[in-house]
Each structure stands twice: as structure tokens, then as C-alpha cells.
mmCIF file of C-alpha atoms and ligand atoms in Angstrom:
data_model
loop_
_atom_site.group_PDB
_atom_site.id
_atom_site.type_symbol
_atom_site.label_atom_id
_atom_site.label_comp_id
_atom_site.label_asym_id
_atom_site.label_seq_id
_atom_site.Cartn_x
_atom_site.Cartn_y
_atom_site.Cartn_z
ATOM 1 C CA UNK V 779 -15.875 26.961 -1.252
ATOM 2 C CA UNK V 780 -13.529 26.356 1.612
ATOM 3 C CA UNK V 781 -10.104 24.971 0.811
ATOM 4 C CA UNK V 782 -9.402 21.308 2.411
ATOM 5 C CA UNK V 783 -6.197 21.850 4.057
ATOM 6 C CA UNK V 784 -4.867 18.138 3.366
ATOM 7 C CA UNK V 785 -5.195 18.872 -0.181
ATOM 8 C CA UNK V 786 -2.242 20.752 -0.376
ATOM 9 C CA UNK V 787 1.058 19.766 -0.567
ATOM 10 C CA UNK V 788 4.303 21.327 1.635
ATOM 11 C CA UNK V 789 5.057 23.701 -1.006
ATOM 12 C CA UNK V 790 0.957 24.686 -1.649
ATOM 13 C CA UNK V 791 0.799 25.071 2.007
ATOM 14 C CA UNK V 792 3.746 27.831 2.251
ATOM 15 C CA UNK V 793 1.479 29.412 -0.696
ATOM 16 C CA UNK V 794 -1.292 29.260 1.058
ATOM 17 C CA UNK V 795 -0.409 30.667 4.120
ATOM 18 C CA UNK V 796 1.440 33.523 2.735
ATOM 19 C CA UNK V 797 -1.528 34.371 0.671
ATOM 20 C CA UNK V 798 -3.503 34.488 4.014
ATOM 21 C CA UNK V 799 -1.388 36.733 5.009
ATOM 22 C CA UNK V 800 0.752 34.807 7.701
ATOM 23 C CA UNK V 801 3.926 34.391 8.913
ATOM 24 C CA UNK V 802 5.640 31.171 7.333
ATOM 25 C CA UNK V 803 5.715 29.704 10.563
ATOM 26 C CA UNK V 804 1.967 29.256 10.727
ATOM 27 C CA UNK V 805 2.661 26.854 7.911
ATOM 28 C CA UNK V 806 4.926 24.755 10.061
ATOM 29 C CA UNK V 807 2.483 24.825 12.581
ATOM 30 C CA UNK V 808 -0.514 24.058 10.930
ATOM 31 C CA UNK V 809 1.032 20.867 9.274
ATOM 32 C CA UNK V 810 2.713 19.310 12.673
ATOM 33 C CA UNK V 811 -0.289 19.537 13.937
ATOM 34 C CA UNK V 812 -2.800 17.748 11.105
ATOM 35 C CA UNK V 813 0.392 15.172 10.132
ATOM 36 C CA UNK V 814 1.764 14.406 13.158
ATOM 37 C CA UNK V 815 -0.642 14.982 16.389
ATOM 38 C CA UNK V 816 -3.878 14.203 13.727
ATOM 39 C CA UNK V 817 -5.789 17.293 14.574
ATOM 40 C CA UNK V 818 -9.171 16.427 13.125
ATOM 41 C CA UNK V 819 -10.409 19.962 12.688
ATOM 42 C CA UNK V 820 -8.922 23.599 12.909
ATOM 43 C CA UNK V 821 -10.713 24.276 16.595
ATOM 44 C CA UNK V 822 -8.667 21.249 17.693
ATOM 45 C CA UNK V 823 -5.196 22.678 16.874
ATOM 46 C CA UNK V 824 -5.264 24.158 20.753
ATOM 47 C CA UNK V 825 -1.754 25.926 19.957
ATOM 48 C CA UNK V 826 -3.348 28.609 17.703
ATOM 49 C CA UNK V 827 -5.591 31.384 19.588
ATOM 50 C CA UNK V 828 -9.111 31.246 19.426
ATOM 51 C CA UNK V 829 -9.413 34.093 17.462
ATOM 52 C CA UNK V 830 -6.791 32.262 14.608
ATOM 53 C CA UNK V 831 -8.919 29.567 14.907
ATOM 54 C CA UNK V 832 -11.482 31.068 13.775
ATOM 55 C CA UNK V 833 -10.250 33.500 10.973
ATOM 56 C CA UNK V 834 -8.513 30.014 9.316
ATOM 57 C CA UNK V 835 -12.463 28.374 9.941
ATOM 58 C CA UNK V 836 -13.774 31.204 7.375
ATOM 59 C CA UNK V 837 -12.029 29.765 4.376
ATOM 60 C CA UNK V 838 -10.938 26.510 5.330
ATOM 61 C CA UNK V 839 -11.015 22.937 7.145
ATOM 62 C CA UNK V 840 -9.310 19.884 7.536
ATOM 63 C CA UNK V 841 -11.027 17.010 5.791
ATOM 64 C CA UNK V 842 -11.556 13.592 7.395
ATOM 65 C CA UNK V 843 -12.125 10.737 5.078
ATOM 66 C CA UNK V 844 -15.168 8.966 7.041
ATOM 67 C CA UNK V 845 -14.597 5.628 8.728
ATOM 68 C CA UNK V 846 -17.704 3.405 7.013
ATOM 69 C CA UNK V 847 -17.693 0.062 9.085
ATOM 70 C CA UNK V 848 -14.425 -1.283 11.158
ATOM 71 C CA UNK V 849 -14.203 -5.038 11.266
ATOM 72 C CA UNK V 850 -12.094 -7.416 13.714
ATOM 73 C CA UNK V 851 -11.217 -10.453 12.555
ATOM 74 C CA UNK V 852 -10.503 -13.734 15.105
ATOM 75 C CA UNK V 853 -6.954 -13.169 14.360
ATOM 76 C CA UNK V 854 -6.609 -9.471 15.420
ATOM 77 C CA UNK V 855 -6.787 -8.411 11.877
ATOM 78 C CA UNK V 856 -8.683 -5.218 11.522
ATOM 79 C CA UNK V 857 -10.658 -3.816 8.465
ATOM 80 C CA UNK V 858 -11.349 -0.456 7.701
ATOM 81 C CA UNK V 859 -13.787 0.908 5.465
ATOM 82 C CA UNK V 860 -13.767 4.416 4.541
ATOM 83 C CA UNK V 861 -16.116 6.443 2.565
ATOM 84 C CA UNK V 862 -14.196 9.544 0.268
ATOM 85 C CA UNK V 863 -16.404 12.483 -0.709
ATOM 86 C CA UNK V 864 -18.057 11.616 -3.489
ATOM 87 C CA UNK V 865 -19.573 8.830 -2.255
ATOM 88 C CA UNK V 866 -16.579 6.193 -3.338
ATOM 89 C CA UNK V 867 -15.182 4.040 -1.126
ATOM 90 C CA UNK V 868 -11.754 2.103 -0.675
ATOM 91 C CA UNK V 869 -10.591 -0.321 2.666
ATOM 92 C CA UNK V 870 -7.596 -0.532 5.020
ATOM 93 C CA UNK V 871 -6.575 -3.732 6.990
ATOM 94 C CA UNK V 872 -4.872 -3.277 10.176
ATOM 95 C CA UNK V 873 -2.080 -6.088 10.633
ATOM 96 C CA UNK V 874 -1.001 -7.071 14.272
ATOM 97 C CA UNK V 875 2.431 -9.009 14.519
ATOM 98 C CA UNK V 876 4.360 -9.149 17.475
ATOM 99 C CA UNK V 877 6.215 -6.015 17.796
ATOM 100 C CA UNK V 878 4.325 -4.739 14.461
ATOM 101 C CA UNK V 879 1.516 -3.015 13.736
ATOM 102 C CA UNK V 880 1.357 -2.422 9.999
ATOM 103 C CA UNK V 881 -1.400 -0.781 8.278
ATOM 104 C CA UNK V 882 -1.871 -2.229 4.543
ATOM 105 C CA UNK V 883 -3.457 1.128 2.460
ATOM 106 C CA UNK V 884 -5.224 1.670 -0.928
ATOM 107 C CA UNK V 885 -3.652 3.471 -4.106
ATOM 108 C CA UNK V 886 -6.702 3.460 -6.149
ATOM 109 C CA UNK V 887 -10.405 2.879 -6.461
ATOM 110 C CA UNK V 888 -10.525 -0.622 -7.697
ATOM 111 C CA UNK V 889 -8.058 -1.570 -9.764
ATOM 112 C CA UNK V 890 -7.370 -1.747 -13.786
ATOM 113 C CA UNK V 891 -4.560 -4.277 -14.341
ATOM 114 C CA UNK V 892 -7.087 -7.520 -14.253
ATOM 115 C CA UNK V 893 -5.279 -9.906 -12.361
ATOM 116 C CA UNK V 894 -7.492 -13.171 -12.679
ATOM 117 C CA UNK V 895 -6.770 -14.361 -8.665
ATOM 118 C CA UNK V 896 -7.778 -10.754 -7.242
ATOM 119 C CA UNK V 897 -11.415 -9.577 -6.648
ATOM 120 C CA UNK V 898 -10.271 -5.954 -6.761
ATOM 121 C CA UNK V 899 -9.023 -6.797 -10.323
ATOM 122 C CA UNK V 900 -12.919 -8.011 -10.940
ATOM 123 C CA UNK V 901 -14.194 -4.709 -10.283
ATOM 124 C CA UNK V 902 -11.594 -2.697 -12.779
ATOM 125 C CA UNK V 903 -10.460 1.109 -11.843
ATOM 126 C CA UNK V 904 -13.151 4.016 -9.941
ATOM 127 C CA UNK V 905 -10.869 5.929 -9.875
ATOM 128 C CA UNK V 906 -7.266 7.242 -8.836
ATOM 129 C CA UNK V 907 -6.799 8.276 -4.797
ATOM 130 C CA UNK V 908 -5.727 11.893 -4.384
ATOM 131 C CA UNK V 909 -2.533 12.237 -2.395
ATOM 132 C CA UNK V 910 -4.745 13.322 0.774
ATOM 133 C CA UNK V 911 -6.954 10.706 0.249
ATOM 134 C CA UNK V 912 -3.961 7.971 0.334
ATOM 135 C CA UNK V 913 -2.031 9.317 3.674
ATOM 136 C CA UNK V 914 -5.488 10.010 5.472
ATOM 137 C CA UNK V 915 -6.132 6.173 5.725
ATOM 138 C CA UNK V 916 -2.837 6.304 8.100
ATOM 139 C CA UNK V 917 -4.294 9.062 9.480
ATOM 140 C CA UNK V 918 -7.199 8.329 10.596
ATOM 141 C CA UNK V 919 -6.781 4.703 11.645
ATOM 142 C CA UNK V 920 -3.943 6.421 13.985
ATOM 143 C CA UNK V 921 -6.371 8.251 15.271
ATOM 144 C CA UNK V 922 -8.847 5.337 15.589
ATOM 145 C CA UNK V 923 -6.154 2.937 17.439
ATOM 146 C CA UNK V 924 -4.818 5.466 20.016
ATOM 147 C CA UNK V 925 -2.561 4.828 22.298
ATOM 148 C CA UNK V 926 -1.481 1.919 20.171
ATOM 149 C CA UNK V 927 0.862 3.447 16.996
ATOM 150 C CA UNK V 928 1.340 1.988 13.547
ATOM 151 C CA UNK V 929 4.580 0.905 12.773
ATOM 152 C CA UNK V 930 4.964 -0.158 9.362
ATOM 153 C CA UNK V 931 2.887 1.396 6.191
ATOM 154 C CA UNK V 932 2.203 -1.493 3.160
ATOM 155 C CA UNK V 933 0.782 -0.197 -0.139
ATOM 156 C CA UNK V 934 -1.125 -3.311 -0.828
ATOM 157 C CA UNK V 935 -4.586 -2.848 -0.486
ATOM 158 C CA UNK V 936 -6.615 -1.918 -3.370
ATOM 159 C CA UNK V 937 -5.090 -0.420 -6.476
ATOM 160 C CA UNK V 938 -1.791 -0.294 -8.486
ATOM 161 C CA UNK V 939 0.428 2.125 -7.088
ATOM 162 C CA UNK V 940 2.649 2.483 -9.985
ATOM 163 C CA UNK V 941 -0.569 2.893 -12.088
ATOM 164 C CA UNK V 942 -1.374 6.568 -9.711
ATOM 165 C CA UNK V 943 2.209 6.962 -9.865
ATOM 166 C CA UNK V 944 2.195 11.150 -8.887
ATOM 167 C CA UNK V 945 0.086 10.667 -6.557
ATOM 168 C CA UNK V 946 1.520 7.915 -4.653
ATOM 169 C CA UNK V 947 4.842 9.649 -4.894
ATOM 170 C CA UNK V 948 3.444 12.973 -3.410
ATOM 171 C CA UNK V 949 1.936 11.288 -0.688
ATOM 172 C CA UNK V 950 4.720 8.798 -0.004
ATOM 173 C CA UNK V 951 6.667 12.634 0.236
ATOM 174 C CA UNK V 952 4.639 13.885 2.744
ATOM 175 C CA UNK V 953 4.376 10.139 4.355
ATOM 176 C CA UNK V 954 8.415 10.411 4.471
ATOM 177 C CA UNK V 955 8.588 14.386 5.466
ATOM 178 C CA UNK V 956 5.079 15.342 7.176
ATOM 179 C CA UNK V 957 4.182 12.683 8.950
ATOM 180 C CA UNK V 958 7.792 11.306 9.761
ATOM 181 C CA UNK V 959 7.212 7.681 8.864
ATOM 182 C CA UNK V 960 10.675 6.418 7.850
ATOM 183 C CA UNK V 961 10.846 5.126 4.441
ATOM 184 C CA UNK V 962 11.936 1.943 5.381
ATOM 185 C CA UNK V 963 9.130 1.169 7.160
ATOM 186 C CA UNK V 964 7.577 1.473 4.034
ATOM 187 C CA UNK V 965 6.824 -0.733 1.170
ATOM 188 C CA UNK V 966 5.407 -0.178 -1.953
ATOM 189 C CA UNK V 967 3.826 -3.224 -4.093
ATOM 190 C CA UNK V 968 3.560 -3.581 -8.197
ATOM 191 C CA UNK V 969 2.187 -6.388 -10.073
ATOM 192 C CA UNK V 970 5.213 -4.830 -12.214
ATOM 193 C CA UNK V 971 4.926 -1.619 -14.362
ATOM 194 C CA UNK V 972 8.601 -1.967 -14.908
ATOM 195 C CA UNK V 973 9.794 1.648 -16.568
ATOM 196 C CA UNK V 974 7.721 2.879 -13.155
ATOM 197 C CA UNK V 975 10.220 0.609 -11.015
ATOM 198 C CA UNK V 976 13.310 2.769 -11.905
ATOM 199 C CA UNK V 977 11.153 6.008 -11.699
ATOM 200 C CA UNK V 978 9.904 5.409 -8.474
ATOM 201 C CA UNK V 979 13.623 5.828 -6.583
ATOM 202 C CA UNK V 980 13.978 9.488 -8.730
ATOM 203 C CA UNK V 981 10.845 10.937 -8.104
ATOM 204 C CA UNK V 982 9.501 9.674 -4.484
ATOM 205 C CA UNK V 983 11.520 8.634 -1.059
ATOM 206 C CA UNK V 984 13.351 5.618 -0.774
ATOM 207 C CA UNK V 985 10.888 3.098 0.021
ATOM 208 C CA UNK V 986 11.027 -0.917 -0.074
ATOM 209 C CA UNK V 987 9.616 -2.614 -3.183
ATOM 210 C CA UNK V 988 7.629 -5.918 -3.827
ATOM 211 C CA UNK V 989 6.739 -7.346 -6.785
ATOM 212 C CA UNK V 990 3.870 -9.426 -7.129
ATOM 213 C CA UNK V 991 5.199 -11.987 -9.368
ATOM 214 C CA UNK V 992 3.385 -15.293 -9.168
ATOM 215 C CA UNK V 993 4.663 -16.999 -12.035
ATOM 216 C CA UNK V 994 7.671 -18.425 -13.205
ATOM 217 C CA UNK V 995 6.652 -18.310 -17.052
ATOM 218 C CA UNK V 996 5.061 -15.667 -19.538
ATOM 219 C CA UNK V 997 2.542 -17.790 -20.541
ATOM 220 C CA UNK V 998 1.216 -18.509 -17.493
ATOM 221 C CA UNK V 999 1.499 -15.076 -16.151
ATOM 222 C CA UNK V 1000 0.385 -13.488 -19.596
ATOM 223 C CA UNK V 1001 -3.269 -15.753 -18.277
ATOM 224 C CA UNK V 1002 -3.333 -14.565 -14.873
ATOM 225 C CA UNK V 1003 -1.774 -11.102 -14.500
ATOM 226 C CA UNK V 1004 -2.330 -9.359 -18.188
ATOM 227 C CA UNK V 1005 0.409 -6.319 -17.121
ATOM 228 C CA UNK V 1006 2.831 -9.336 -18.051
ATOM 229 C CA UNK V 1007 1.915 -8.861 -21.757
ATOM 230 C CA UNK V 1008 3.009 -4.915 -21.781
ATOM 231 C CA UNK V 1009 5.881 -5.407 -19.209
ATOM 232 C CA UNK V 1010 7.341 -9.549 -19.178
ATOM 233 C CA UNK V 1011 8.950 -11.152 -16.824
ATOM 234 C CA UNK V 1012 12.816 -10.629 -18.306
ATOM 235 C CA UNK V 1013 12.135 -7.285 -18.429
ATOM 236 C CA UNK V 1014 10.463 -6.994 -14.641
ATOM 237 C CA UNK V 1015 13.411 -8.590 -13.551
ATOM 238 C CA UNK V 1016 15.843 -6.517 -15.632
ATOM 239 C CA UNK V 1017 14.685 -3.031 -13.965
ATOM 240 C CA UNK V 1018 14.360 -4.813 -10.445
ATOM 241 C CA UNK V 1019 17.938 -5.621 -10.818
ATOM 242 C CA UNK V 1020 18.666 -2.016 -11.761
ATOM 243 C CA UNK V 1021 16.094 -1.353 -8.790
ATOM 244 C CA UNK V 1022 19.372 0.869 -6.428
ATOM 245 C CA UNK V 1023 18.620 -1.124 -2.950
ATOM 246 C CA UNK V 1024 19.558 1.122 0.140
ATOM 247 C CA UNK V 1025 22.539 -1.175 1.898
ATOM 248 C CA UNK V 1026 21.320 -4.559 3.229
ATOM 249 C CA UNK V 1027 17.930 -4.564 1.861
ATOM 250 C CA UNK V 1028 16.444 -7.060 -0.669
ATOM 251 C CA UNK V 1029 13.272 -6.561 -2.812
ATOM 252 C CA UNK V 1030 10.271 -8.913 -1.247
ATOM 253 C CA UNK V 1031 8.529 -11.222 -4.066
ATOM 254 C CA UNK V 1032 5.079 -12.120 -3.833
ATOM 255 C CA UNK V 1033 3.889 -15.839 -5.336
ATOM 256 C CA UNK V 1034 0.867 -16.438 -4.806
ATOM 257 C CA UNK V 1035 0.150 -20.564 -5.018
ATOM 258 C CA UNK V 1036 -2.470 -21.104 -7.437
ATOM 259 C CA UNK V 1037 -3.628 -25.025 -7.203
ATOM 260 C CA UNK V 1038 -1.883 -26.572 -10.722
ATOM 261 C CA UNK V 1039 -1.244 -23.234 -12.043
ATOM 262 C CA UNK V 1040 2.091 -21.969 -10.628
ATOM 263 C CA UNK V 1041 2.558 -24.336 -7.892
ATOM 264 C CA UNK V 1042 4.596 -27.109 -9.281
ATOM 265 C CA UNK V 1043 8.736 -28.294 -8.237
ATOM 266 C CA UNK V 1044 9.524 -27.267 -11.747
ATOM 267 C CA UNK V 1045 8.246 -23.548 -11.001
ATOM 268 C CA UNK V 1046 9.904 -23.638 -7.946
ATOM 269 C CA UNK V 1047 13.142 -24.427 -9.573
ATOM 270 C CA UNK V 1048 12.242 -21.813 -12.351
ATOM 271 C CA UNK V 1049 11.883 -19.237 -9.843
ATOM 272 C CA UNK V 1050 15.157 -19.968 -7.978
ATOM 273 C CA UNK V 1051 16.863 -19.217 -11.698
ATOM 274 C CA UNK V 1052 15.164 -15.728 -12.198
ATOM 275 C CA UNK V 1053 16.077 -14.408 -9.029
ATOM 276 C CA UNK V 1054 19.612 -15.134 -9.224
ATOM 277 C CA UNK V 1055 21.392 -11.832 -8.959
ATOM 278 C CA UNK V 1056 18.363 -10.252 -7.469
ATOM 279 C CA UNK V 1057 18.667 -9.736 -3.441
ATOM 280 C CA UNK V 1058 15.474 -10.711 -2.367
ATOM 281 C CA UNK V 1059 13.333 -12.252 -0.357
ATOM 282 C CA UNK V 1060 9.916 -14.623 -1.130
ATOM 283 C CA UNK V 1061 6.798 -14.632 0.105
ATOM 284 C CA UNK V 1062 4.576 -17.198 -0.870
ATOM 285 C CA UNK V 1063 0.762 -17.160 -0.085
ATOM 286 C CA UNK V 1064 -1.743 -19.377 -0.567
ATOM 287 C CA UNK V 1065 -4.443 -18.400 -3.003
ATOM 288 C CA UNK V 1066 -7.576 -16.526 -0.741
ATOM 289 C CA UNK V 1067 -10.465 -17.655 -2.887
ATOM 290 C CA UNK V 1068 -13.793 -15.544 -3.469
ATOM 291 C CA UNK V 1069 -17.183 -16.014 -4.885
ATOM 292 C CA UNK V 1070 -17.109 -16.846 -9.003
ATOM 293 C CA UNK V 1071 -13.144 -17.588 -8.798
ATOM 294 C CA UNK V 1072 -11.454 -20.234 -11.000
ATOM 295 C CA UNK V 1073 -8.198 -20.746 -8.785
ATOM 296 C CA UNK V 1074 -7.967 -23.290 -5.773
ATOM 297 C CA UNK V 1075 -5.456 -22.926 -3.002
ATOM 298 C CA UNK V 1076 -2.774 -25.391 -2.959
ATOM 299 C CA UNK V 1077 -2.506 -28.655 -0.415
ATOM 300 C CA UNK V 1078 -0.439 -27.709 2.789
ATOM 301 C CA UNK V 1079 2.208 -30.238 0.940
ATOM 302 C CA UNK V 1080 2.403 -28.296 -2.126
ATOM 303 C CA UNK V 1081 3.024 -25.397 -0.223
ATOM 304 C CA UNK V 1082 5.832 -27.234 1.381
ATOM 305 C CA UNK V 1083 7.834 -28.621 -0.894
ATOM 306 C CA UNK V 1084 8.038 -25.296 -3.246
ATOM 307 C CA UNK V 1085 9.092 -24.005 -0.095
ATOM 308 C CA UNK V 1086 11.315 -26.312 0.209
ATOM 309 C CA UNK V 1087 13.189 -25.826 -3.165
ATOM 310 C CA UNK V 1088 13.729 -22.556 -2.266
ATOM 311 C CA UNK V 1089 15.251 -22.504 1.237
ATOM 312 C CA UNK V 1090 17.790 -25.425 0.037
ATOM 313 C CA UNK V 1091 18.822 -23.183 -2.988
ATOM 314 C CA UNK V 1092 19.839 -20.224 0.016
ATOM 315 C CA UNK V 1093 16.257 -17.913 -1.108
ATOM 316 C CA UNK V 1094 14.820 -16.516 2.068
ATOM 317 C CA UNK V 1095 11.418 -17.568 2.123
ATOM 318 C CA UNK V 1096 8.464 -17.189 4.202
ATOM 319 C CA UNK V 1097 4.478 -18.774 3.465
ATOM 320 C CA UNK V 1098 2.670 -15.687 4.289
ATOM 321 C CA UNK V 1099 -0.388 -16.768 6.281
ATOM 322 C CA UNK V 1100 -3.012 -14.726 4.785
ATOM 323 C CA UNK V 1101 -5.126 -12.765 7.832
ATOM 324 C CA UNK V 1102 -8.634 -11.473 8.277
ATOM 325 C CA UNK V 1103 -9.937 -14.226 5.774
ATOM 326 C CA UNK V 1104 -12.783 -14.204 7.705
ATOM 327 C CA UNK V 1105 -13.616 -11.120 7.579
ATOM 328 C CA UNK V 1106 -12.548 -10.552 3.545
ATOM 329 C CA UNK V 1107 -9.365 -8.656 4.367
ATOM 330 C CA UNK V 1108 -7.084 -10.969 3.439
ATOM 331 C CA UNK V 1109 -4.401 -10.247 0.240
ATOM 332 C CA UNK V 1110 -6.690 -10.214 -2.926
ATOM 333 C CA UNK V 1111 -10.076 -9.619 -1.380
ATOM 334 C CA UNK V 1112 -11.105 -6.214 -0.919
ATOM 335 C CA UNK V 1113 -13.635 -5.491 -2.808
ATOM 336 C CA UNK V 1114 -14.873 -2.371 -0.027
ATOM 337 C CA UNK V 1115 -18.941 -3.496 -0.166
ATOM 338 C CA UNK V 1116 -20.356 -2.331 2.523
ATOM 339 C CA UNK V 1117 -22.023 -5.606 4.208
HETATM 340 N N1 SAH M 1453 -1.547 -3.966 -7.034
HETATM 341 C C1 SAH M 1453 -0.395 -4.190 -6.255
HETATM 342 C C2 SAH M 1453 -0.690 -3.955 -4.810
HETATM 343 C C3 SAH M 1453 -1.800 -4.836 -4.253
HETATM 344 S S1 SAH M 1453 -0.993 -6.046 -3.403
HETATM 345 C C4 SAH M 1453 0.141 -5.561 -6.504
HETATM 346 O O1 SAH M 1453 -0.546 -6.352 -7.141
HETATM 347 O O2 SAH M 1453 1.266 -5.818 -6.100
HETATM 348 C C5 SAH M 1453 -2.044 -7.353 -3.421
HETATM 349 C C6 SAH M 1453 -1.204 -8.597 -3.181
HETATM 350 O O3 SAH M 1453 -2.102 -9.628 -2.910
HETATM 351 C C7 SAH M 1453 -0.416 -8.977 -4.425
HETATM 352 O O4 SAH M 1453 0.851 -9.483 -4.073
HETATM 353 C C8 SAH M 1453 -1.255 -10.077 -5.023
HETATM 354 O O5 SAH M 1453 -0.438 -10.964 -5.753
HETATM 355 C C9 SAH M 1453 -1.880 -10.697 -3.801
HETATM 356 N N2 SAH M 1453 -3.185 -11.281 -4.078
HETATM 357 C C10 SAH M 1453 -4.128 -10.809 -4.911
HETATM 358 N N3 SAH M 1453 -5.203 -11.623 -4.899
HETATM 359 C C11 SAH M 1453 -4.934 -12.619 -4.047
HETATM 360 C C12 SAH M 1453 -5.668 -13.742 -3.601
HETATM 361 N N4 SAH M 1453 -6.887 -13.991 -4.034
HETATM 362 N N5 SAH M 1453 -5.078 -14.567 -2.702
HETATM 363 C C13 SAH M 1453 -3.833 -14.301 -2.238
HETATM 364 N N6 SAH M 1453 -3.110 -13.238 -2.608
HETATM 365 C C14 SAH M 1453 -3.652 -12.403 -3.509
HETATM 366 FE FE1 SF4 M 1454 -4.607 -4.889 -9.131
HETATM 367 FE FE2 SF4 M 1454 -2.685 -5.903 -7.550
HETATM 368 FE FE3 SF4 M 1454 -5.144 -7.013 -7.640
HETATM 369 FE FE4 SF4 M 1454 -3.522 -7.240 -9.734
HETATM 370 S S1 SF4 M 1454 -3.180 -8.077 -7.673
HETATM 371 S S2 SF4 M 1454 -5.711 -6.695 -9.828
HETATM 372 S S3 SF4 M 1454 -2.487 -5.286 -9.714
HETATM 373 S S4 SF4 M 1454 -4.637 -4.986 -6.879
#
């Protein structure tokens, strides 16, 4: 069987090559190439000879994950749907903003934490995305987009992160080292494995966090994000304040406004209390509904006045206009169905 070359990391590469009986250099080489220029296939990589070409062709290739359906929204939102080799499938959502262009990426096949507002929680976990698997989204959306280039990389499309954490940090590595995307331009999201939090900055490069918090007490976020009965909110907040924040930045908070739920002046006030001492920054979104869900989005004056509370106790706070709703590709609805 040939070997995928995106399935190895920097240090299986150096193997690799050396066992084929190549000067390290190759190695450098071969990896500019497929992480930086996105060579789609060995006979593209125009710097090698013919001849090289084809000897590396014998026993290997570089993999493509396949691009399903792509989907424009009316907002300039695009969605991506890829298929993996064994016949899975995960989605990407393309984000246009002024002088932005992030691309929002999947950590996992589905997702097993349950969270009652999120139609990837409805379908529970496939499976875990292989390193390859994860950066190849970036990849081949790049690729897909040319001459226009991705500035910013979210992991919050389908999937816990912290729940595939080796895999997310090896590919956030060769994000941060192979590909040259600078850390802070990305950001990792957790509904809040909290021990993972204070792993994360050991193992993996120094990207920015979000925490999906959405409630202000455990009994309401016990009901709608179940992680909270493992990890609770004191002790999310305790390892985001041990969190070590590169200088000037702030860890974002997601709320999502759940109609009744979580979106009353007293949570609002609750909130402002449990981030005291925490540099952040809030983003609240309405609630995206689905098919079969129990939540309701908020009135625009709902939205307002927990805004409100915020900004006049000094939180930076933005309401997150979900995009792509149209197309299901806003936060909380990708479910990657084909149709
Ligand atoms: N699993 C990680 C990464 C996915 S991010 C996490 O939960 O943080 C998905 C983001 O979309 C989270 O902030 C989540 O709170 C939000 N979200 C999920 N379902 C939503 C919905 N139906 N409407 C609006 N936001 C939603
Ligand atoms: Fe999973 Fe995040 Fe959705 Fe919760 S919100 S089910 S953690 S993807």
C-alpha cells in the first residue's frame, strides 16, 4: 500500500525520507511544497525532476480529502463539505469579514459531549479526525479560493477539540510550523474540558482559546451542556484563569441566548461576576434553531439589554451575527448531510 504523505508528521517525514534513501533536504522540500504552495499530487511538485517524481509515485502520494458539495450563502458565507476516505464526512464554513477571511474547521466526526442547542451534539461522535485530515480542510479550501488567502483558522466546526486532544495538537504543530499560520490567528474552542485547558499551552502552540460557556449557573448548564457535570463552571473558570495569555490577549466567551433559558438581566449580571479576573472578551449569539429543537432565539430586546449589562460593567462584548443560516452553516448546525 502506498504511504499518504500528509499522514506523517515533521519528524515521520525526516524518517521517511531517510529510509528512501534521500538526502534530508528532500524532506524540506517535499513538505514546503504540500504545506505551503498545496501541491495536490507528487507530479505537481515541478521542483523535483521527473525522474524523482516518479520513483516517490512508486510508494507514495499525497492525499486530498474530496470536496463533496460547496455552498454560498446570501451573505458570502461559504460551506464546504468534504468526504474522508472511508466514506465519513465532516464540513468547513468559509467566513468573509472585511479584511478577514477565516475558515471555521472540524476536530471530529460528530460530536460526543451532547450539548442540547447543537445539532452536531444530536448526532454523537463518528469518529476522531486524524491530524491530516484536520489541516487538509485549510488546505484544500486554500486551494479552492485562490488568489484569495485565508487569514484566520477557527476550530469551531464540528467536534470537541479538547476531546481529540493529540490530534488537534499535532496538527495545530504543523498548522503553526508547516504551513506557517501564526498561532494567533488561531483559535481553538471547548465547551470546557478544563484539565485539557492547562494542557493545551504545554503540549501544542500558543493558540487563542474560547470557551463556550452559555450559562451563568450549574444547573442550567448541567441541562444544556452535560460536560458541565464532569468539569463545572468554578472549576472552568479556575483553569481559564490559570489559562498563561500571551501579552494583551483575552480569552473569547461564547453565550449563546437561549429564549428563557440563559437570557435573563440576572444572568447577565451573573456572568459579569464570573469573569471578574478573567481578561476576556464576550460573544453572544443568538440561538440558530434546527428541526426537532426545544430552544427559541431570544427577542432583538433581550439580546440588547444583556448586552447592555455587560458593556456598562467595562466587558467587551460583541452579538455575533450568526452567518450562512441559510445555508445550515451557521454556529451549531452542521450536521454534514449531503442535500
Ligand atoms: N465543540 C466546541 C467547538 C464547536 S464551536 C465548542 O463547543 O466550543 C460551536 C459553537 O457554536 C459553540 O460556541 C456553541 O456554543 C455554538 N453553538 C452550538 N449550537 C448553536 C446553535 N444552535 N446556535 C448558536 N450557536 C450554537
Ligand atoms: Fe459538541 Fe461544541 Fe456542539 Fe457541544 S457545542 S455538542 S461541544 S460541537
Amino acid at each position: 500500500m502506498k504511504t499518504n504523505l500528509k499522514t506523517l508528521s515533521a519528524s515521520g517525514f525526516a524518517a521517511y525520507i531517510a529510509e528512501a534513501g534521500l538526502p534530508q533536504y528532500r524532506a524540506k522540500q517535499l513538505l514546503h511544497w504540500i504545506y505551503e504552495k498545496h501541491a495536490a499530487s507528487i507530479q505537481d511538485i515541478t521542483e523535483l525532476s521527473k525522474e524523482l517524481r516518479n520513483r516517490l509515485s512508486e510508494k507514495a502520494y499525497i492525499g486530498n480529502l474530496s470536496i463533496i458539495d460547496r455552498r454560498t450563502s446570501k451573505d458570502g458565507t461559504e460551506k464546504f463539505l468534504f468526504g474522508l476516505e472511508d466514506g465519513e464526512s465532516i464540513e468547513s464554513v468559509l467566513i468573509p469579514d472585511e479584511d478577514r477571511l477565516t475558515l471555521c474547521i472540524s476536530s471530529q466526526v460528530g460530536c460526543a459531549m451532547g450539548c442540547r442547542f447543537c445539532l452536531t451534539g444530536t448526532m454523537g461522535l463518528k469518529r476522531n479526525l486524524a491530524p491530516y485530515e484536520i489541516t487538509d480542510q485549510i488546505i484544500n479550501v486554500s486551494r479552492a479560493v485562490k488568489p484569495k488567502v485565508i487569514t484566520n483558522i477557527v476550530l469551531m466546526g464540528m467536534g470537541e477539540p479538547l476531546a481529540n486532544f493529540d490530534n488537534v495538537c499535532e496538527a495545530l504543530q504543523r498548522m503553526a510550523d508547516l504551513m506557517k499560520i501564526s498561532p494567533r490567528r488561531i483559535t481553538l474552542s471547548t465547551s470546557g474540558l478544563a484539565p485539557k485547558i492547562l494542557e493545551l499551552p504545554k503540549k501544542g502552540p500558543r493558540v487563542n482559546l474560547a470557551i463556550s460557556l452559555n450559562a451563568t449557573t450549574d444547573a442550567v448548564r448541567d441541562y444544556i451542556m452535560p460536560v458541565n457535570k464532569t468539569y463545572p463552571i468554578r472549576n472552568l473558570l479556575d483553569a481559564c484563569r490559570r489559562f498563561p495569555l500571551q501579552q494583551r490577549r483575552r480569552i473569547t466567551f461564547e453565550y449563546v441566548l437561549l429564549k428563557g433559558v440563559n437570557d435573563s438581566v440576572e444572568d447577565a449580571h451573573r456572568l459579569v461576576k464570573l469573569l471578574k479576573g478573567v481578561p476576556s472578551k464576550v460573544n453572544l449569539i443568538p440561538f440558530n434553531t434546527f428541526a426537532g429543537c426545544e430552544f427559541e432565539s431570544p427577542p432583538e430586546k433581550t439580546v440588547r439589554s444583556f448586552q447592555e449589562v455587560l458593556a456598562a460593567a467595562n466587558l467587551t462584548v460583541l452579538v455575533r451575527k450568526s452567518k450562512g443560516q441559510d445555508i445550515l452553516a451557521a454556529c451549531g448546525q452542521l450536521k454534514a448531510k449531503y442535500g
